PDB file of C-alpha atoms and ligand atoms in Angstrom:
ATOM      1  CA  UNK A 189       0.000   0.000   0.000  1.00  0.00           C
ATOM      2  CA  UNK A 190       1.297   3.431  -0.876  1.00  0.00           C
ATOM      3  CA  UNK A 191       1.797   5.773   2.033  1.00  0.00           C
ATOM      4  CA  UNK A 192      -0.771   8.254   0.615  1.00  0.00           C
ATOM      5  CA  UNK A 193      -3.382   5.495   0.577  1.00  0.00           C
ATOM      6  CA  UNK A 194      -2.585   4.581   4.139  1.00  0.00           C
ATOM      7  CA  UNK A 195      -2.999   8.227   5.194  1.00  0.00           C
ATOM      8  CA  UNK A 196      -6.283   8.479   3.303  1.00  0.00           C
ATOM      9  CA  UNK A 197      -7.484   5.382   5.137  1.00  0.00           C
ATOM     10  CA  UNK A 198      -6.570   6.880   8.504  1.00  0.00           C
ATOM     11  CA  UNK A 199      -8.516  10.049   7.668  1.00  0.00           C
ATOM     12  CA  UNK A 200     -11.550   8.110   6.404  1.00  0.00           C
ATOM     13  CA  UNK A 201     -11.490   5.950   9.507  1.00  0.00           C
ATOM     14  CA  UNK A 202     -11.494   8.943  11.864  1.00  0.00           C
ATOM     15  CA  UNK A 203     -14.183  10.798   9.942  1.00  0.00           C
ATOM     16  CA  UNK A 204     -16.451   7.742   9.704  1.00  0.00           C
ATOM     17  CA  UNK A 205     -16.033   6.779  13.350  1.00  0.00           C
ATOM     18  CA  UNK A 206     -15.664  10.070  15.164  1.00  0.00           C
ATOM     19  CA  UNK A 207     -14.198   9.771  18.652  1.00  0.00           C
ATOM     20  CA  UNK A 208     -15.632  11.720  21.588  1.00  0.00           C
ATOM     21  CA  UNK A 209     -18.438  13.027  19.389  1.00  0.00           C
ATOM     22  CA  UNK A 210     -21.397  14.831  20.929  1.00  0.00           C
ATOM     23  CA  UNK A 211     -21.466  17.784  23.301  1.00  0.00           C
ATOM     24  CA  UNK A 212     -22.475  17.585  26.954  1.00  0.00           C
ATOM     25  CA  UNK A 213     -24.715  19.994  28.835  1.00  0.00           C
ATOM     26  CA  UNK A 214     -22.285  20.852  31.586  1.00  0.00           C
ATOM     27  CA  UNK A 215     -21.123  24.318  32.670  1.00  0.00           C
ATOM     28  CA  UNK A 216     -17.809  22.979  33.889  1.00  0.00           C
ATOM     29  CA  UNK A 217     -16.833  22.497  30.221  1.00  0.00           C
ATOM     30  CA  UNK A 218     -15.545  25.387  28.106  1.00  0.00           C
ATOM     31  CA  UNK A 219     -16.940  25.547  24.603  1.00  0.00           C
ATOM     32  CA  UNK A 220     -15.606  27.254  21.466  1.00  0.00           C
ATOM     33  CA  UNK A 221     -17.318  27.265  18.070  1.00  0.00           C
ATOM     34  CA  UNK A 222     -15.464  28.078  14.838  1.00  0.00           C
ATOM     35  CA  UNK A 223     -16.638  28.231  11.254  1.00  0.00           C
ATOM     36  CA  UNK A 224     -14.574  27.949   8.082  1.00  0.00           C
ATOM     37  CA  UNK A 225     -16.488  29.833   5.384  1.00  0.00           C
ATOM     38  CA  UNK A 226     -14.211  28.749   2.540  1.00  0.00           C
ATOM     39  CA  UNK A 227     -15.132  25.084   2.990  1.00  0.00           C
ATOM     40  CA  UNK A 228     -18.234  25.173   5.175  1.00  0.00           C
ATOM     41  CA  UNK A 229     -16.610  23.373   8.082  1.00  0.00           C
ATOM     42  CA  UNK A 230     -18.374  24.054  11.350  1.00  0.00           C
ATOM     43  CA  UNK A 231     -16.802  22.862  14.566  1.00  0.00           C
ATOM     44  CA  UNK A 232     -17.576  23.109  18.256  1.00  0.00           C
ATOM     45  CA  UNK A 233     -15.022  21.851  20.741  1.00  0.00           C
ATOM     46  CA  UNK A 234     -15.704  21.383  24.419  1.00  0.00           C
ATOM     47  CA  UNK A 235     -13.068  20.828  27.069  1.00  0.00           C
ATOM     48  CA  UNK A 236     -12.931  20.103  30.781  1.00  0.00           C
ATOM     49  CA  UNK A 237      -9.822  20.727  32.858  1.00  0.00           C
ATOM     50  CA  UNK A 238      -8.860  19.455  36.264  1.00  0.00           C
ATOM     51  CA  UNK A 239      -6.209  21.926  37.429  1.00  0.00           C
ATOM     52  CA  UNK A 240      -3.877  21.896  34.427  1.00  0.00           C
ATOM     53  CA  UNK A 241      -4.859  18.483  33.055  1.00  0.00           C
ATOM     54  CA  UNK A 242      -7.289  18.055  30.152  1.00  0.00           C
ATOM     55  CA  UNK A 243      -9.655  15.420  31.533  1.00  0.00           C
ATOM     56  CA  UNK A 244     -12.324  15.458  28.825  1.00  0.00           C
ATOM     57  CA  UNK A 245     -12.824  16.693  25.272  1.00  0.00           C
ATOM     58  CA  UNK A 246     -16.008  16.589  23.190  1.00  0.00           C
ATOM     59  CA  UNK A 247     -16.721  17.836  19.703  1.00  0.00           C
ATOM     60  CA  UNK A 248     -19.604  18.293  17.352  1.00  0.00           C
ATOM     61  CA  UNK A 249     -20.060  19.780  13.930  1.00  0.00           C
ATOM     62  CA  UNK A 250     -20.054  19.105  10.262  1.00  0.00           C
ATOM     63  CA  UNK A 251     -17.604  19.581   7.474  1.00  0.00           C
ATOM     64  CA  UNK A 252     -15.338  17.876   5.008  1.00  0.00           C
ATOM     65  CA  UNK A 253     -13.695  14.574   5.885  1.00  0.00           C
ATOM     66  CA  UNK A 254     -10.370  16.242   6.711  1.00  0.00           C
ATOM     67  CA  UNK A 255     -12.065  18.569   9.181  1.00  0.00           C
ATOM     68  CA  UNK A 256     -14.122  15.797  10.811  1.00  0.00           C
ATOM     69  CA  UNK A 257     -11.147  13.448  10.996  1.00  0.00           C
ATOM     70  CA  UNK A 258      -8.927  16.122  12.461  1.00  0.00           C
ATOM     71  CA  UNK A 259     -11.505  17.073  15.119  1.00  0.00           C
ATOM     72  CA  UNK A 260     -11.833  13.438  16.059  1.00  0.00           C
ATOM     73  CA  UNK A 261      -8.090  12.862  16.121  1.00  0.00           C
ATOM     74  CA  UNK A 262      -7.300  15.938  18.205  1.00  0.00           C
ATOM     75  CA  UNK A 263      -9.594  14.773  21.011  1.00  0.00           C
ATOM     76  CA  UNK A 264      -7.474  11.620  21.229  1.00  0.00           C
ATOM     77  CA  UNK A 265      -4.139  13.375  20.848  1.00  0.00           C
ATOM     78  CA  UNK A 266      -4.845  15.806  23.680  1.00  0.00           C
ATOM     79  CA  UNK A 267      -6.873  13.737  26.145  1.00  0.00           C
ATOM     80  CA  UNK A 268      -5.277  13.522  29.605  1.00  0.00           C
ATOM     81  CA  UNK A 269      -2.430  15.850  28.622  1.00  0.00           C
ATOM     82  CA  UNK A 270      -1.276  18.763  30.729  1.00  0.00           C
ATOM     83  CA  UNK A 271      -1.678  22.259  29.303  1.00  0.00           C
ATOM     84  CA  UNK A 272       2.067  22.541  28.695  1.00  0.00           C
ATOM     85  CA  UNK A 273       2.157  19.164  26.902  1.00  0.00           C
ATOM     86  CA  UNK A 274      -0.870  20.264  24.878  1.00  0.00           C
ATOM     87  CA  UNK A 275       0.910  23.466  23.789  1.00  0.00           C
ATOM     88  CA  UNK A 276       3.746  21.376  22.348  1.00  0.00           C
ATOM     89  CA  UNK A 277       1.301  19.090  20.529  1.00  0.00           C
ATOM     90  CA  UNK A 278      -0.581  22.088  19.078  1.00  0.00           C
ATOM     91  CA  UNK A 279       2.635  23.667  17.817  1.00  0.00           C
ATOM     92  CA  UNK A 280       3.880  20.450  16.231  1.00  0.00           C
ATOM     93  CA  UNK A 281       0.531  19.815  14.536  1.00  0.00           C
ATOM     94  CA  UNK A 282       0.426  23.355  13.072  1.00  0.00           C
ATOM     95  CA  UNK A 283       3.959  22.820  11.759  1.00  0.00           C
ATOM     96  CA  UNK A 284       2.932  19.454  10.293  1.00  0.00           C
ATOM     97  CA  UNK A 285      -0.013  20.821   8.291  1.00  0.00           C
ATOM     98  CA  UNK A 286       2.194  23.630   6.968  1.00  0.00           C
ATOM     99  CA  UNK A 287       4.646  21.010   5.713  1.00  0.00           C
ATOM    100  CA  UNK A 288       7.403  21.803   8.207  1.00  0.00           C
ATOM    101  CA  UNK A 289       9.522  19.182   9.957  1.00  0.00           C
ATOM    102  CA  UNK A 290       8.004  17.911  13.178  1.00  0.00           C
ATOM    103  CA  UNK A 291       9.116  16.144  16.318  1.00  0.00           C
ATOM    104  CA  UNK A 292       7.599  12.664  15.949  1.00  0.00           C
ATOM    105  CA  UNK A 293       8.121  11.954  19.631  1.00  0.00           C
ATOM    106  CA  UNK A 294       5.416  14.568  20.310  1.00  0.00           C
ATOM    107  CA  UNK A 295       2.884  13.625  17.606  1.00  0.00           C
ATOM    108  CA  UNK A 296       1.568  10.081  17.209  1.00  0.00           C
ATOM    109  CA  UNK A 297       1.873   8.344  13.856  1.00  0.00           C
ATOM    110  CA  UNK A 298      -1.803   8.980  13.025  1.00  0.00           C
ATOM    111  CA  UNK A 299      -1.031  12.704  12.967  1.00  0.00           C
ATOM    112  CA  UNK A 300       1.183  12.148   9.945  1.00  0.00           C
ATOM    113  CA  UNK A 301      -1.942  11.338   7.927  1.00  0.00           C
ATOM    114  CA  UNK A 302      -2.676  15.070   7.936  1.00  0.00           C
ATOM    115  CA  UNK A 303       0.724  16.040   6.553  1.00  0.00           C
ATOM    116  CA  UNK A 304      -0.649  15.803   3.005  1.00  0.00           C
ATOM    117  CA  UNK A 305      -2.833  18.890   3.463  1.00  0.00           C
ATOM    118  CA  UNK A 306       0.300  21.039   3.369  1.00  0.00           C
ATOM    119  CA  UNK A 307       0.244  20.707  -0.439  1.00  0.00           C
ATOM    120  CA  UNK A 308      -3.255  22.210  -0.501  1.00  0.00           C
ATOM    121  CA  UNK A 309      -3.253  25.609   1.259  1.00  0.00           C
ATOM    122  CA  UNK A 310      -7.067  25.753   1.303  1.00  0.00           C
ATOM    123  CA  UNK A 311      -7.194  22.500   3.264  1.00  0.00           C
ATOM    124  CA  UNK A 312      -4.757  23.598   5.979  1.00  0.00           C
ATOM    125  CA  UNK A 313      -7.625  25.466   7.626  1.00  0.00           C
ATOM    126  CA  UNK A 314      -9.818  22.326   7.408  1.00  0.00           C
ATOM    127  CA  UNK A 315      -7.206  20.321   9.288  1.00  0.00           C
ATOM    128  CA  UNK A 316      -6.468  22.966  11.914  1.00  0.00           C
ATOM    129  CA  UNK A 317      -9.851  24.579  12.672  1.00  0.00           C
ATOM    130  CA  UNK A 318     -10.763  22.062  15.383  1.00  0.00           C
ATOM    131  CA  UNK A 319      -7.308  22.440  16.934  1.00  0.00           C
ATOM    132  CA  UNK A 320      -7.696  26.248  17.008  1.00  0.00           C
ATOM    133  CA  UNK A 321     -11.121  25.917  18.645  1.00  0.00           C
ATOM    134  CA  UNK A 322      -9.827  23.455  21.207  1.00  0.00           C
ATOM    135  CA  UNK A 323      -6.770  25.587  21.942  1.00  0.00           C
ATOM    136  CA  UNK A 324      -9.029  28.594  22.556  1.00  0.00           C
ATOM    137  CA  UNK A 325     -11.319  26.560  24.818  1.00  0.00           C
ATOM    138  CA  UNK A 326      -8.340  25.308  26.841  1.00  0.00           C
ATOM    139  CA  UNK A 327      -7.046  28.871  27.193  1.00  0.00           C
ATOM    140  CA  UNK A 328     -10.436  30.109  28.400  1.00  0.00           C
ATOM    141  CA  UNK A 329     -10.752  27.237  30.837  1.00  0.00           C
ATOM    142  CA  UNK A 330      -7.300  27.796  32.296  1.00  0.00           C
ATOM    143  CA  UNK A 331      -7.734  31.589  32.537  1.00  0.00           C
ATOM    144  CA  UNK A 332     -10.899  31.097  34.486  1.00  0.00           C
ATOM    145  CA  UNK A 333      -9.142  28.917  37.040  1.00  0.00           C
ATOM    146  CA  UNK A 334      -6.338  31.407  37.696  1.00  0.00           C
TER     147      UNK A 334
HETATM  148 ZN1   ZN B 476     -12.979  21.524   5.090  1.00  0.00          ZN
END
């Protein structure tokens, strides 16, 4: 199997079987909604912190398969991470989708499936919109605690 096919399979798998999908009605979660007008992606990320640890992440929305897969994957990549670990993961993922070299000890191998979007500037936003929303939600949640 060619590597591109493998990556496409990873993305299809995540978008068909979204992880941590569905929001909860709970005020202890912080929620951020973002919309990508160029593609129509619409994402809401919800996060719950315990001190500086991300103890739960939920998402909901609709969009292209890259957007849905990325939203699903980021809930897994960041679950149970500390805020400082999360910052590193965010930065590496943004580098990845821009086609820059990344530290593969920080990102899991599934993340590499999104590397291909770097050849399509319009899709970079699709892959990163859920990450931006989640990052914002984490920031809001941690500001509120301090
Ligand atoms: Zn999209």
